[in-house]
Each structure stands twice: as C-alpha cells, then as structure tokens.
Tab-separated table of C-alpha atoms in Angstrom:
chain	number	residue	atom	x	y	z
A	527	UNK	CA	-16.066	-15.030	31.498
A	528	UNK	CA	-13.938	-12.356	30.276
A	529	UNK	CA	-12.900	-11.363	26.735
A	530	UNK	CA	-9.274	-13.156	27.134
A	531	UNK	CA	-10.977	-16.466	28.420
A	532	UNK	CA	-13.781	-16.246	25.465
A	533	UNK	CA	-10.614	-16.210	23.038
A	534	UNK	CA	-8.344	-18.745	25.076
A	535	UNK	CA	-11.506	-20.755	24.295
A	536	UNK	CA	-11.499	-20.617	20.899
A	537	UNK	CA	-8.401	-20.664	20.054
A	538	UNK	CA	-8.571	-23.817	21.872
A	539	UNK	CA	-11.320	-25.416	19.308
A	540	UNK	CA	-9.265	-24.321	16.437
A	541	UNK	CA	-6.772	-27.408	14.907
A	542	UNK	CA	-3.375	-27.141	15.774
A	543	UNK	CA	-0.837	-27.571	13.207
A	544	UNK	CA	2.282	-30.001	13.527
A	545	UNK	CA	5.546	-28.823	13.649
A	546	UNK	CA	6.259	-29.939	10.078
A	547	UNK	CA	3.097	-28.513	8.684
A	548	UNK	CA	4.366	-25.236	10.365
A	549	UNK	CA	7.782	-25.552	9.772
A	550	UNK	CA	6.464	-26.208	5.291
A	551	UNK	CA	3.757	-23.206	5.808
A	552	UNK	CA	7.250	-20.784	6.796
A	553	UNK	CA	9.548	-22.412	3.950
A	554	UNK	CA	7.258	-22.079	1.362
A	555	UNK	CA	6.691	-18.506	2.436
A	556	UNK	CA	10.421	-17.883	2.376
A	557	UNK	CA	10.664	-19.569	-0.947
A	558	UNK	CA	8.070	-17.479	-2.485
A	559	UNK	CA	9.767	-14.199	-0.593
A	560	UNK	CA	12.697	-14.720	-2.718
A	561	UNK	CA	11.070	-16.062	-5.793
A	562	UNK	CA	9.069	-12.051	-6.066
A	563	UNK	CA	10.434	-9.869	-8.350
A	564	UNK	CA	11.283	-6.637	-7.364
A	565	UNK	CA	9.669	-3.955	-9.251
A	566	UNK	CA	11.020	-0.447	-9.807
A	567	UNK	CA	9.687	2.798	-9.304
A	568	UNK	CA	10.762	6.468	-9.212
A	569	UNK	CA	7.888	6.756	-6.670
A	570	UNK	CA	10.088	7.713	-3.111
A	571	UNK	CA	9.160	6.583	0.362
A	572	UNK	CA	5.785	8.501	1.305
A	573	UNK	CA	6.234	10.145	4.601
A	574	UNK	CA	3.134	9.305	6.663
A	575	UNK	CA	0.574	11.899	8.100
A	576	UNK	CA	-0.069	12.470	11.429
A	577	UNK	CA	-2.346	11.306	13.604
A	578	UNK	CA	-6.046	13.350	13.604
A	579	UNK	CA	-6.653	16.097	15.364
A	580	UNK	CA	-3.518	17.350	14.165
A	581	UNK	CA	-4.365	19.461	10.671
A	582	UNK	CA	-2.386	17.465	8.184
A	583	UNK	CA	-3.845	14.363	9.404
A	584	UNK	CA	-4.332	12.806	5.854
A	585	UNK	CA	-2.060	14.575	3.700
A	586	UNK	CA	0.679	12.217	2.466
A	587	UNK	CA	3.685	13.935	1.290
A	588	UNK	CA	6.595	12.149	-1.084
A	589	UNK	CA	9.427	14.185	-0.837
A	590	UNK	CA	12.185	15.088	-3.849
A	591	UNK	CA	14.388	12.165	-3.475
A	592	UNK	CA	17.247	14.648	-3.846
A	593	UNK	CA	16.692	16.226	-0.633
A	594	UNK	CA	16.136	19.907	-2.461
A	595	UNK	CA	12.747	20.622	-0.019
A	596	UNK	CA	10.430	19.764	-2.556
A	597	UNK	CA	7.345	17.545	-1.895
A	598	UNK	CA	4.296	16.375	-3.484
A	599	UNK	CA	1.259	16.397	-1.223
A	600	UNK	CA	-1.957	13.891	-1.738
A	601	UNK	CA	-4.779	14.212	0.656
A	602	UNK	CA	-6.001	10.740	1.009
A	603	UNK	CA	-9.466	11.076	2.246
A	604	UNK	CA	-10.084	13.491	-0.905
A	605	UNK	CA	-9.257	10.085	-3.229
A	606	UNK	CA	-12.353	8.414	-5.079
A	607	UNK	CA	-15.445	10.005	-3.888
A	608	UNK	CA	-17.424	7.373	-6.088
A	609	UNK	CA	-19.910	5.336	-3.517
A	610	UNK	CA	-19.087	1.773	-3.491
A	611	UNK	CA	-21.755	-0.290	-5.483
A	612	UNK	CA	-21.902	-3.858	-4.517
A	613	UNK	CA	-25.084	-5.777	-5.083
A	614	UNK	CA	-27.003	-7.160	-2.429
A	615	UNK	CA	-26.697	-11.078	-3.434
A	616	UNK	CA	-23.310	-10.999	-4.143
A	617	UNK	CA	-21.384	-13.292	-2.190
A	618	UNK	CA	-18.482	-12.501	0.017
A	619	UNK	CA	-15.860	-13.709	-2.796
A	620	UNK	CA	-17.507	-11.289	-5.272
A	621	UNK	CA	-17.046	-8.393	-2.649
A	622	UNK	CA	-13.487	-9.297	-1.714
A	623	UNK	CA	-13.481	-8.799	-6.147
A	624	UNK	CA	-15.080	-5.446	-6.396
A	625	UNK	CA	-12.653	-4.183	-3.244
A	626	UNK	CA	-10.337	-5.502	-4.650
A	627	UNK	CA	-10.378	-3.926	-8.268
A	628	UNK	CA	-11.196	-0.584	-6.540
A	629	UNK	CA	-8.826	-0.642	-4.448
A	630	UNK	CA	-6.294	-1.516	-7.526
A	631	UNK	CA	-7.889	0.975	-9.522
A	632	UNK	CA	-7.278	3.971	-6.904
A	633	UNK	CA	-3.493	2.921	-6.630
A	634	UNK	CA	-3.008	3.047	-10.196
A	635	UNK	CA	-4.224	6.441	-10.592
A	636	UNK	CA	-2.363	7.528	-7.141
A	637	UNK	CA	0.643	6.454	-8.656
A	638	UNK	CA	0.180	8.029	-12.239
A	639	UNK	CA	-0.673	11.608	-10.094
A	640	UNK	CA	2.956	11.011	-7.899
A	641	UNK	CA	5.051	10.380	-11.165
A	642	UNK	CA	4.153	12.924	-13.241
A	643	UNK	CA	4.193	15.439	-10.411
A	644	UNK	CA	8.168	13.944	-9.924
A	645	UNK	CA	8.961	13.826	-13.315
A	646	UNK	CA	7.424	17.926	-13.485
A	647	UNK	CA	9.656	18.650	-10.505
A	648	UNK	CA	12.928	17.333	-12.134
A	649	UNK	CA	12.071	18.665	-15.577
A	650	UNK	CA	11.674	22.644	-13.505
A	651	UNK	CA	14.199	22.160	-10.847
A	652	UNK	CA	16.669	19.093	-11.790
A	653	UNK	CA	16.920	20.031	-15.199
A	654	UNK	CA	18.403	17.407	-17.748
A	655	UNK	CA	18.346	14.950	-14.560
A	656	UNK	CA	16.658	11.728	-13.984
A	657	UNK	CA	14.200	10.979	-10.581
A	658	UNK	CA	16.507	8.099	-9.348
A	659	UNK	CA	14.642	4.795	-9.277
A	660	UNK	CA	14.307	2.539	-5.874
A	661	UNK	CA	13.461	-1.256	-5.673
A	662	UNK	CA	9.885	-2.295	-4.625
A	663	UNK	CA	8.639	-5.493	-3.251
C-alpha cells in the first residue's frame, strides 16, 4: 500500500457532506468575508526574506511606502527568545490558548517596533508628512 492509497482510504471513511451543507459552509463564509471590518494600519506590505542558505534568510524588511529607499529590517528568528512553558497536563485546548496568546503577544510588539520605526523615518526624512495608511483584513 502506498502513501496515496493509505489517504484515498481515509478520506474514504471520513463523512461526506451534501451539496447544500457545502454549498451553506461557502455562503456563510462569504457572508462573514464581507461582514469583517477592515482595519487600518500605516504598517506597509513586508517584503519576504529569502529562502535559507541565502544570508538574509529571515530578515523581513518593510519598505518606506514612499518609495524614498528606506526600509526597516526585523530579523524574525531573533523575536522572543523566552522558552515556551506549557504544563504537562494541560490539554490540547489549553495549548492551542498559550500559542495562541504568545503568538498575539509577539505581533503586538512586532507591530509597535515597525510603527515607531515609520513614524521616526517620516518625522527625519518626510518632514511635516504623514506615513499613508492601507486597509487590512
């Protein structure tokens, strides 16, 4: 038996929808698509690192959103060296929490490091000028 025939398998055991409990799973996704409120941010569009071996693999850069050549750098294997502390009875809900909260916990601060490292870079080289704002989903 090969790995493709193990998963034809079990895909096989697993219960099939309808076509109108598939069909209401996708509408209510659309519905709540366009129910979310976009959220602001002067935060641009990161551009990604490269792939390891190369040597900025990990360094995310967001770049001035007026195009001047200016970018703000964040190594991302440098963020929160803190070891993850989980006990060992806690069930897989309570993991999925602490993750979670971490993981919310890191963004925040990522975030707070971009901005003011945008709003420095327009108060030194955009003077008097605003970081333009973008939509967010």
């Amino acid at each position: 038996m090969t790995a493709d025939t193990d998963l034809d398998v079990l895909l096989a055991e697993l219960p099939q929808p309808s076509s109108r409990e598939a069909f209401a799973e996708i509408e209510a996704a659309r519905r709540a698509a366009e129910a979310r409120t976009p959220r602001r941010t002067i935060v641009p569009e990161p551009v990604l690192p490269p792939l390891w071996p190369h040597p900025d693999s990990g360094i995310v850069r967001f770049p001035c959103a007026l195009g001047c050549g200016w970018t703000h750098a964040e190594n991302i294997a440098d963020e929160d060296p803190d070891p993850i502390s989980v006990p060992l009875s806690a069930s897989p809900k309570e993991i999925g929490r602490v993750l979670s909260e971490r993981a919310e916990r890191r963004a925040s601060l990522l975030r707070q490091r971009v901005e003011s490292a945008i709003r420095e870079h327009f108060k030194v080289a955009h003077e008097g000028q605003e970081p333009p704002e973008r939509e967010v989903w």
